[in-house]
Amino acid sequence: MAGFISTSSLGGETALSTQPSTQSTRALLERKETPSQHDARMKWWREARFGMFIHWGLYSVPAGAYNDKEIPGSGEWIMSQAKIPVAEYAQYAERFNPVGFDSDHWVRTAQAAGMKYIVITAKHHDGFAMFHTKVDGYNITDATPFGRDPLAELAEACQAAGIKLGIYYSQCQDWHHPGGDAWDGHWDKAQDGDFDAYLKNVALPQVRELMTNYGSVAVFWFDTPTRLMTPRRAAEFLPLLDLQPQIIVNDRLGGGFRGDTQTPEQHIPPRGYPGEDWETCMSINDTWGYKSNDTNFKSTATLIRSLVDVASKGGNYLLNVGPTGEGIIPQPEVDRLTAIGDWLKVNGDSIYGAGPTAFGDEAGQFDTKKTDEHGHPIWAAKWDWRCTTKPGKLFIHLFKWPARVFMLKGVAGSVTKAYLLADEQQSSRLFQQNGNQVWVKLPALAPDAIDSVLVLEVAGGK
Ligand code: FHN
């Protein structure tokens, strides 16, 4: 069984009170597993490519407004942005009655979108537990008229539908419990306290509950590690993660813990992270948690092309939805997810289990002459086409439909067949190859206005 080296091997030091050398603690933060065990653990995640992020919490009640004013920033940050006192913010719980919540419907929505896993906020920075915790009464089951445990219901629905469940947990920032950290500093005396006591009494026991009470947890998604998360403190979480030996953990625990996945946020890295597992998380509009006035939804074309761009660079795309205080995923979000799912029904073979491009320059180039404010070269993305791969297959995603003929350079091996994924018959298109250049004749009209996928079957390639 793969696992972490537990803190009990620390030679009897009191876990939270001593600081061993960084080097020895860093070693403790590595997983004890062989490369093949690692690959086996990551297999489903690497094939999945597309997941649903859900930011749902007490902040869905104010939905972006406080004292009749719209508060700037992301919806789930409203407590910090508006500096709402702890006791006052807690009162939103009395109005939190999301009777529209239907776990089966959420799962069906994710599956209809072609998503293979769900990651939901069990506790965000506001400290409110969206699950039934015994730590205290500040949770959806005990503090709201709703009185149910939505995480338990979602876990059951995921299990029944065969979709993986992941859990997001804000381990450092907690603006409710004394001692929890706050990125911009505390604004209410009630927040002051001892961080180690907060870890001991809130974060660690809650992570234990999450690891033990909700069946199989496929992903654990930590967030916003602050400087308080030293290697020693981070190591305290590892035995808890070991309760789910197959769990995949992101890179945001802190303290030098690398985790399994890198997590670029709101952007797609120009070249991905070659050879590493990574996941771009992205909001569908400009907020993670629901804001009633945010209607700046990305278009279906942008979302599909982002998914493809990510897959062509070897990553996963974790696309967020922000359910309302009534427990409803907003219809504009559902509409876009449904459209992505329709595209995936036709073209999913080019995404699920597909590897990165065999080329690279089609994604764009760094402008060597211009730099950004940090002195880094500027990435100039191109959006004509992308490529994903499977053994013996190149999937060419045509965003811009070429006039009759598509020409591809740098093809290794001999093309044996060319066809469009949208063509159920997979009728062979006329093509010609000269060395590593291939020309494929295409119909006058694109089968899909957003992305039509041309498959080249190739023999003798790498
Ligand atoms: O502060 C959070 C934010 O609210 C949101 O949860 C995102 C999602 O990745 N993570 C943090 C910012 O990096």
Coordinates of C-alpha atoms and ligand atoms in Angstrom, one line a residue:
M1 CA 0.0 0.0 0.0
A2 CA 1.4 3.4 -0.9
G3 CA 1.4 5.9 1.8
F4 CA 3.2 8.7 3.5
I5 CA 5.8 8.3 6.1
S6 CA 3.9 9.1 9.2
T7 CA 4.7 11.6 11.8
S8 CA 5.2 8.9 14.3
S9 CA 8.6 8.3 12.7
L10 CA 9.7 11.7 13.8
G11 CA 11.6 10.3 16.8
G12 CA 9.1 11.3 19.5
E13 CA 9.2 15.1 18.8
T14 CA 6.0 16.8 19.7
A15 CA 4.5 17.3 16.3
L16 CA 3.4 20.8 16.5
S17 CA 5.9 22.3 18.8
T18 CA 9.3 21.6 17.3
Q19 CA 10.7 22.5 14.0
P20 CA 13.1 19.8 12.6
S21 CA 15.4 20.6 9.8
T22 CA 13.5 21.5 6.7
Q23 CA 15.3 18.8 4.8
S24 CA 14.2 15.9 7.0
T25 CA 10.6 17.2 7.1
R26 CA 10.5 17.7 3.4
A27 CA 11.4 14.0 3.0
L28 CA 8.4 13.2 5.3
L29 CA 6.2 15.0 2.9
E30 CA 7.0 12.6 0.0
R31 CA 4.8 9.7 -0.7
K32 CA 6.3 6.3 -0.2
E33 CA 5.4 4.5 -3.5
T34 CA 7.2 3.2 -6.5
P35 CA 6.7 4.9 -9.9
S36 CA 4.4 2.1 -11.1
Q37 CA 2.3 2.4 -7.9
H38 CA 2.1 6.1 -8.6
D39 CA 1.1 5.6 -12.2
A40 CA -1.6 3.1 -11.1
R41 CA -3.0 5.6 -8.6
M42 CA -3.0 8.4 -11.1
K43 CA -4.5 6.4 -14.0
W44 CA -8.2 7.3 -13.8
W45 CA -7.3 11.0 -13.2
R46 CA -5.0 11.1 -16.2
E47 CA -7.7 9.6 -18.4
A48 CA -10.5 11.8 -17.0
R49 CA -9.3 15.1 -18.3
F50 CA -12.5 17.0 -17.3
G51 CA -14.0 17.6 -13.8
M52 CA -16.5 19.8 -12.1
F53 CA -15.5 22.2 -9.4
I54 CA -18.3 23.3 -7.1
H55 CA -18.0 26.3 -4.8
W56 CA -21.0 26.2 -2.6
G57 CA -21.2 27.6 0.9
L58 CA -22.8 30.2 3.2
Y59 CA -21.6 32.9 0.9
S60 CA -24.2 31.7 -1.7
V61 CA -26.8 33.4 0.5
P62 CA -25.5 37.0 0.3
A63 CA -24.7 36.2 -3.3
G64 CA -22.2 39.1 -3.7
A65 CA -24.1 41.8 -1.9
Y66 CA -23.8 43.2 1.7
N67 CA -25.9 46.0 3.1
D68 CA -27.4 46.5 -0.3
K69 CA -24.1 47.1 -1.9
E70 CA -22.4 44.9 -4.4
I71 CA -19.1 43.7 -3.0
P72 CA -16.2 43.5 -5.5
G73 CA -14.2 40.3 -5.8
S74 CA -15.2 36.7 -5.9
G75 CA -18.4 35.7 -4.2
E76 CA -16.9 33.3 -1.6
W77 CA -14.6 36.1 -0.4
I78 CA -17.5 38.4 0.6
M79 CA -16.9 38.0 4.3
S80 CA -13.3 39.2 4.0
Q81 CA -13.9 41.8 1.2
A82 CA -16.7 43.5 3.2
K83 CA -15.0 42.8 6.6
I84 CA -18.2 41.3 7.9
P85 CA -18.0 40.5 11.6
V86 CA -17.8 36.9 12.5
A87 CA -21.1 36.8 14.5
E88 CA -23.0 38.7 11.8
Y89 CA -21.8 36.5 9.0
A90 CA -22.8 33.4 10.9
Q91 CA -26.4 34.7 10.8
Y92 CA -26.6 33.9 7.1
A93 CA -27.0 30.3 8.3
E94 CA -30.5 31.1 9.6
R95 CA -31.4 32.0 6.0
F96 CA -29.6 29.1 4.3
N97 CA -32.3 26.6 3.3
P98 CA -31.2 25.2 -0.1
V99 CA -34.3 23.0 -0.6
G100 CA -33.6 23.0 -4.4
F101 CA -30.4 20.9 -3.7
D102 CA -30.7 17.6 -5.5
S103 CA -27.5 15.6 -5.5
D104 CA -28.7 13.3 -8.2
H105 CA -29.4 16.3 -10.4
W106 CA -26.0 17.7 -9.8
V107 CA -24.4 14.4 -10.6
R108 CA -26.5 14.1 -13.8
T109 CA -25.5 17.6 -14.8
A110 CA -21.8 16.8 -14.4
Q111 CA -22.2 13.5 -16.3
A112 CA -24.2 15.2 -19.1
A113 CA -21.3 17.6 -19.4
G114 CA -18.9 14.7 -19.8
M115 CA -17.2 15.4 -16.5
K116 CA -15.6 12.4 -14.8
Y117 CA -15.1 13.8 -11.3
I118 CA -16.5 16.4 -9.0
V119 CA -14.6 18.4 -6.4
I120 CA -16.8 20.3 -3.9
T121 CA -16.0 22.8 -1.2
A122 CA -16.5 21.1 2.2
K123 CA -15.2 24.2 4.0
H124 CA -14.1 27.3 2.3
H125 CA -12.2 30.2 3.9
D126 CA -15.3 31.4 5.7
G127 CA -15.0 28.4 8.0
F128 CA -18.6 27.1 7.5
A129 CA -18.7 23.4 7.1
M130 CA -20.9 22.2 4.3
F131 CA -21.0 18.8 6.0
H132 CA -22.0 17.4 9.3
T133 CA -19.0 17.9 11.6
K134 CA -18.8 17.0 15.3
V135 CA -16.2 19.7 15.7
D136 CA -18.8 22.3 16.5
G137 CA -22.2 23.5 15.4
Y138 CA -21.0 25.8 12.6
N139 CA -22.1 23.5 9.8
I140 CA -25.0 23.2 7.4
T141 CA -26.6 20.3 9.3
D142 CA -26.7 21.9 12.7
A143 CA -26.9 25.6 12.0
T144 CA -29.4 25.9 9.2
P145 CA -33.1 25.2 8.7
F146 CA -32.0 22.8 5.9
G147 CA -30.7 20.4 8.5
R148 CA -29.3 17.9 5.9
D149 CA -25.7 16.8 5.1
P150 CA -25.4 17.6 1.4
L151 CA -21.9 16.1 1.2
A152 CA -23.3 12.7 2.4
E153 CA -26.1 13.0 -0.2
L154 CA -23.6 13.9 -3.0
A155 CA -21.2 11.1 -2.0
E156 CA -24.0 8.6 -2.2
A157 CA -25.2 10.0 -5.6
C158 CA -21.6 9.9 -6.9
Q159 CA -21.1 6.4 -5.8
A160 CA -24.4 5.3 -7.4
A161 CA -23.6 7.0 -10.7
G162 CA -20.0 5.9 -10.8
I163 CA -18.5 9.4 -10.8
K164 CA -15.5 10.2 -8.6
L165 CA -15.9 12.5 -5.7
G166 CA -13.2 15.0 -4.6
I167 CA -13.2 17.3 -1.5
Y168 CA -12.0 20.8 -1.3
Y169 CA -10.9 22.0 2.2
S170 CA -9.5 25.3 3.3
Q171 CA -7.0 24.2 5.8
C172 CA -5.1 27.4 6.7
Q173 CA -7.6 30.2 6.1
D174 CA -10.6 30.0 8.4
W175 CA -12.2 33.4 9.1
H176 CA -14.6 32.0 11.7
H177 CA -12.7 29.8 14.1
P178 CA -10.2 31.5 16.5
G179 CA -6.6 31.0 15.3
G180 CA -7.6 30.3 11.7
D181 CA -5.5 32.4 9.3
A182 CA -6.7 35.2 7.0
W183 CA -4.8 36.2 3.9
D184 CA -5.3 39.9 4.6
G185 CA -5.2 39.7 8.4
H186 CA -7.9 39.4 11.0
W187 CA -10.6 42.1 11.1
D188 CA -12.5 40.8 14.1
K189 CA -11.1 40.0 17.5
A190 CA -13.1 36.8 17.5
Q191 CA -10.7 35.5 14.8
D192 CA -7.6 35.9 17.0
G193 CA -6.2 32.8 18.6
D194 CA -3.6 30.1 18.2
F195 CA -3.1 28.6 14.8
D196 CA -1.9 25.3 16.3
A197 CA -5.0 25.1 18.4
Y198 CA -7.1 25.8 15.4
L199 CA -5.4 22.9 13.5
K200 CA -5.7 20.6 16.4
N201 CA -9.3 21.4 17.2
V202 CA -10.8 22.2 13.8
A203 CA -8.8 21.5 10.6
L204 CA -7.3 18.1 11.5
P205 CA -10.4 16.6 13.1
Q206 CA -12.5 17.8 10.2
V207 CA -10.2 16.4 7.6
R208 CA -10.3 13.1 9.5
E209 CA -14.1 13.2 9.4
L210 CA -14.0 13.9 5.6
M211 CA -11.6 11.0 5.2
T212 CA -13.8 8.5 7.1
N213 CA -17.4 9.5 6.8
Y214 CA -18.0 9.9 3.1
G215 CA -16.9 6.6 1.5
S216 CA -14.3 6.7 -1.2
V217 CA -12.8 10.1 -1.7
A218 CA -10.9 10.3 -5.0
V219 CA -9.3 13.7 -4.7
F220 CA -8.3 16.0 -1.8
W221 CA -8.1 19.7 -2.8
F222 CA -6.3 21.9 -0.2
D223 CA -6.2 25.6 -0.8
T224 CA -4.3 28.9 0.0
P225 CA -1.5 27.6 2.2
T226 CA -0.2 30.5 4.2
R227 CA 3.2 31.0 5.7
L228 CA 1.8 29.4 8.9
M229 CA 1.7 26.0 7.2
T230 CA 5.2 24.9 8.1
P231 CA 6.5 21.5 7.0
R232 CA 5.9 20.2 10.5
R233 CA 2.3 21.3 10.5
A234 CA 1.7 20.0 7.0
A235 CA 3.0 16.6 8.0
E236 CA 0.2 16.4 10.6
F237 CA -2.3 16.0 7.7
L238 CA -0.5 13.1 6.0
P239 CA -1.6 10.2 8.2
L240 CA -5.2 11.4 7.6
L241 CA -4.8 11.3 3.9
D242 CA -3.4 7.8 4.2
L243 CA -6.9 6.8 5.4
Q244 CA -7.8 6.9 1.7
P245 CA -4.7 5.2 0.2
Q246 CA -5.7 5.9 -3.4
I247 CA -6.5 9.5 -2.9
I248 CA -5.0 12.1 -5.2
V249 CA -3.9 15.3 -3.5
N250 CA -3.2 18.7 -5.0
D251 CA -0.2 20.8 -4.4
R252 CA -1.7 23.4 -2.0
L253 CA -1.3 21.9 1.4
G254 CA 1.8 24.0 2.0
G255 CA 4.9 23.4 4.0
G256 CA 6.8 22.1 0.9
F257 CA 4.3 19.2 0.3
R258 CA 4.4 18.7 -3.5
G259 CA 1.2 16.6 -3.8
D260 CA 0.3 14.8 -7.0
T261 CA -1.0 17.6 -9.1
Q262 CA 0.0 21.1 -10.0
T263 CA -2.9 23.6 -10.0
P264 CA -2.7 26.6 -12.3
E265 CA -5.7 28.8 -11.6
Q266 CA -7.7 30.8 -14.1
H267 CA -5.1 30.3 -16.9
I268 CA -3.8 27.6 -19.1
P269 CA 0.0 27.4 -19.0
P270 CA 1.4 28.1 -22.4
R271 CA 3.2 24.7 -22.7
G272 CA 1.6 22.9 -19.8
Y273 CA 3.9 21.2 -17.4
P274 CA 5.5 18.5 -19.5
G275 CA 5.9 15.2 -17.7
E276 CA 3.8 16.3 -14.7
D277 CA 0.2 16.0 -13.7
W278 CA -1.6 19.3 -13.7
E279 CA -5.0 20.7 -13.6
T280 CA -6.2 24.1 -14.6
C281 CA -9.2 25.2 -12.4
M282 CA -11.3 27.9 -13.9
S283 CA -14.5 29.7 -13.1
I284 CA -17.3 29.7 -15.7
N285 CA -18.0 33.4 -15.1
D286 CA -15.9 35.8 -12.9
T287 CA -16.7 34.3 -9.6
W288 CA -16.2 30.9 -7.9
G289 CA -19.0 31.2 -5.3
Y290 CA -22.4 32.4 -6.6
K291 CA -22.9 36.1 -7.2
S292 CA -26.4 37.0 -8.5
N293 CA -25.1 39.9 -10.6
D294 CA -22.3 38.1 -12.3
T295 CA -23.5 37.1 -15.7
N296 CA -20.2 37.3 -17.5
F297 CA -20.3 33.7 -18.5
K298 CA -17.6 32.3 -20.8
S299 CA -19.0 31.2 -24.2
T300 CA -19.4 27.5 -25.0
A301 CA -16.8 28.0 -27.7
T302 CA -14.3 29.4 -25.2
L303 CA -15.0 26.6 -22.7
I304 CA -14.7 23.8 -25.3
R305 CA -11.5 25.3 -26.7
S306 CA -10.1 25.7 -23.2
L307 CA -10.8 22.0 -22.4
V308 CA -9.1 21.0 -25.7
D309 CA -6.2 23.4 -25.1
V310 CA -5.6 21.9 -21.7
A311 CA -5.8 18.3 -23.0
S312 CA -3.4 19.1 -25.8
K313 CA -0.9 20.2 -23.2
G314 CA -1.4 17.1 -21.1
G315 CA -3.5 18.5 -18.3
N316 CA -7.0 18.3 -16.8
Y317 CA -9.7 21.0 -16.8
L318 CA -11.6 21.6 -13.6
L319 CA -14.5 23.8 -14.5
N320 CA -16.4 25.5 -11.7
V321 CA -20.0 26.0 -11.1
G322 CA -21.4 28.2 -8.3
P323 CA -24.8 26.9 -7.0
T324 CA -27.2 29.4 -5.5
G325 CA -28.3 29.7 -1.9
E326 CA -31.3 27.6 -2.9
G327 CA -29.0 24.8 -4.1
I328 CA -29.5 25.3 -7.8
I329 CA -26.8 25.3 -10.4
P330 CA -27.6 28.5 -12.4
Q331 CA -29.2 27.7 -15.8
P332 CA -26.7 29.6 -17.9
E333 CA -24.0 27.3 -16.4
V334 CA -26.1 24.2 -17.0
D335 CA -26.7 25.3 -20.6
R336 CA -23.0 25.6 -21.2
L337 CA -22.2 22.3 -19.5
T338 CA -24.9 20.6 -21.6
A339 CA -23.4 22.0 -24.8
I340 CA -19.9 20.8 -23.8
G341 CA -21.3 17.4 -23.1
D342 CA -23.0 17.3 -26.5
W343 CA -19.6 18.1 -28.2
L344 CA -17.9 15.4 -26.1
K345 CA -20.5 12.8 -27.1
V346 CA -19.2 13.1 -30.6
N347 CA -15.6 14.0 -29.9
G348 CA -14.8 12.5 -26.5
D349 CA -12.4 9.9 -28.0
S350 CA -10.1 12.8 -28.7
I351 CA -10.1 13.9 -25.0
Y352 CA -10.6 11.0 -22.6
G353 CA -7.3 9.1 -22.2
A354 CA -5.7 11.3 -24.8
G355 CA -2.1 12.5 -24.5
P356 CA -0.6 15.8 -25.4
T357 CA 0.2 17.2 -28.8
A358 CA 2.8 15.6 -31.1
F359 CA 3.7 19.1 -32.3
G360 CA 3.5 22.2 -30.1
D361 CA 3.9 25.4 -32.1
E362 CA 0.2 25.4 -33.0
A363 CA -0.6 26.6 -29.5
G364 CA 1.4 29.9 -30.0
Q365 CA 4.8 31.4 -29.3
F366 CA 6.5 33.5 -26.8
D367 CA 7.1 37.0 -28.1
T368 CA 10.9 37.4 -27.7
K369 CA 10.7 41.2 -28.1
K370 CA 7.9 42.1 -25.6
T371 CA 7.9 41.4 -21.9
D372 CA 5.3 41.7 -19.2
E373 CA 5.6 43.8 -16.1
H374 CA 7.7 41.0 -14.4
G375 CA 10.1 40.9 -17.4
H376 CA 8.7 37.6 -18.7
P377 CA 8.2 37.1 -22.4
I378 CA 4.6 37.5 -23.5
W379 CA 2.8 34.4 -24.7
A380 CA 0.9 35.0 -28.0
A381 CA -1.6 32.2 -28.2
K382 CA -2.8 31.0 -31.6
W383 CA -6.3 29.5 -31.9
D384 CA -6.4 27.8 -35.3
W385 CA -6.0 24.2 -34.2
R386 CA -4.8 21.9 -31.4
C387 CA -3.7 18.3 -31.4
T388 CA -4.3 15.5 -28.9
T389 CA -2.9 12.0 -29.3
K390 CA -3.4 8.3 -28.7
P391 CA -1.1 5.5 -29.8
G392 CA -1.3 5.5 -33.7
K393 CA -3.7 8.4 -33.8
L394 CA -3.4 12.2 -34.1
F395 CA -6.6 14.1 -33.3
I396 CA -6.5 17.5 -35.0
H397 CA -8.9 19.9 -33.4
L398 CA -9.9 22.4 -36.1
F399 CA -11.1 25.6 -34.4
K400 CA -10.7 27.5 -37.7
W401 CA -12.1 25.5 -40.6
P402 CA -9.5 25.5 -43.4
A403 CA -10.6 26.2 -47.0
R404 CA -11.0 22.7 -48.3
V405 CA -7.5 21.4 -47.5
F406 CA -5.7 21.1 -44.1
M407 CA -1.9 20.9 -44.3
L408 CA 0.1 19.5 -41.5
K409 CA 3.9 19.5 -41.2
G410 CA 6.1 17.4 -39.0
V411 CA 4.1 14.2 -39.0
A412 CA 6.2 11.2 -37.9
G413 CA 5.2 7.9 -39.6
S414 CA 2.9 7.2 -42.4
V415 CA -0.8 8.3 -42.4
T416 CA -3.0 5.3 -43.2
K417 CA -6.4 6.9 -42.9
A418 CA -7.9 10.3 -42.3
Y419 CA -11.5 10.9 -41.1
L420 CA -13.7 13.2 -39.1
L421 CA -14.9 12.2 -35.7
A422 CA -18.2 13.7 -36.5
D423 CA -18.6 11.2 -39.3
E424 CA -20.2 8.1 -37.8
Q425 CA -19.1 6.1 -40.9
Q426 CA -15.6 7.3 -40.4
S427 CA -15.3 7.5 -44.2
S428 CA -11.8 8.1 -45.3
R429 CA -11.0 11.6 -46.5
L430 CA -8.6 12.0 -49.4
F431 CA -5.1 12.8 -48.3
Q432 CA -1.6 13.0 -49.6
Q433 CA 1.7 12.6 -47.7
N434 CA 5.1 13.8 -48.8
G435 CA 7.7 13.1 -46.2
N436 CA 6.5 14.6 -43.0
Q437 CA 3.9 16.8 -44.7
V438 CA 0.3 15.7 -45.0
W439 CA -2.6 17.3 -46.9
V440 CA -6.2 16.3 -46.1
K441 CA -9.2 17.3 -48.3
L442 CA -12.1 18.5 -46.1
P443 CA -15.7 19.2 -46.8
A444 CA -16.7 22.7 -47.5
L445 CA -18.5 23.1 -44.2
A446 CA -17.2 22.4 -40.7
P447 CA -19.2 19.7 -39.0
D448 CA -18.9 21.7 -35.7
A449 CA -18.6 25.4 -35.6
I450 CA -16.5 25.3 -32.5
D451 CA -14.1 22.4 -32.9
S452 CA -14.3 19.7 -35.6
V453 CA -11.9 16.8 -35.0
L454 CA -9.9 15.3 -37.8
V455 CA -8.3 11.9 -37.0
L456 CA -5.2 10.8 -38.7
E457 CA -4.3 7.2 -38.2
V458 CA -0.5 6.9 -38.4
A459 CA 1.7 3.8 -38.7
G460 CA 5.3 3.7 -37.7
G461 CA 5.3 7.0 -35.7
K462 CA 6.8 7.4 -32.3
Ligands
FHN1 O1 -9.1 31.9 -2.4 C1 -9.5 30.8 -3.2 C2 -10.6 31.1 -4.1 O2 -11.7 31.5 -3.4 C3 -11.0 29.8 -4.9 O3 -11.4 28.8 -4.0 C4 -9.8 29.4 -5.7 C5 -10.1 28.1 -6.4 O4 -8.9 27.6 -6.9 N1 -8.7 29.1 -4.8 C6 -8.3 30.3 -3.9 C7 -7.5 31.2 -4.7 O5 -6.4 30.7 -5.2

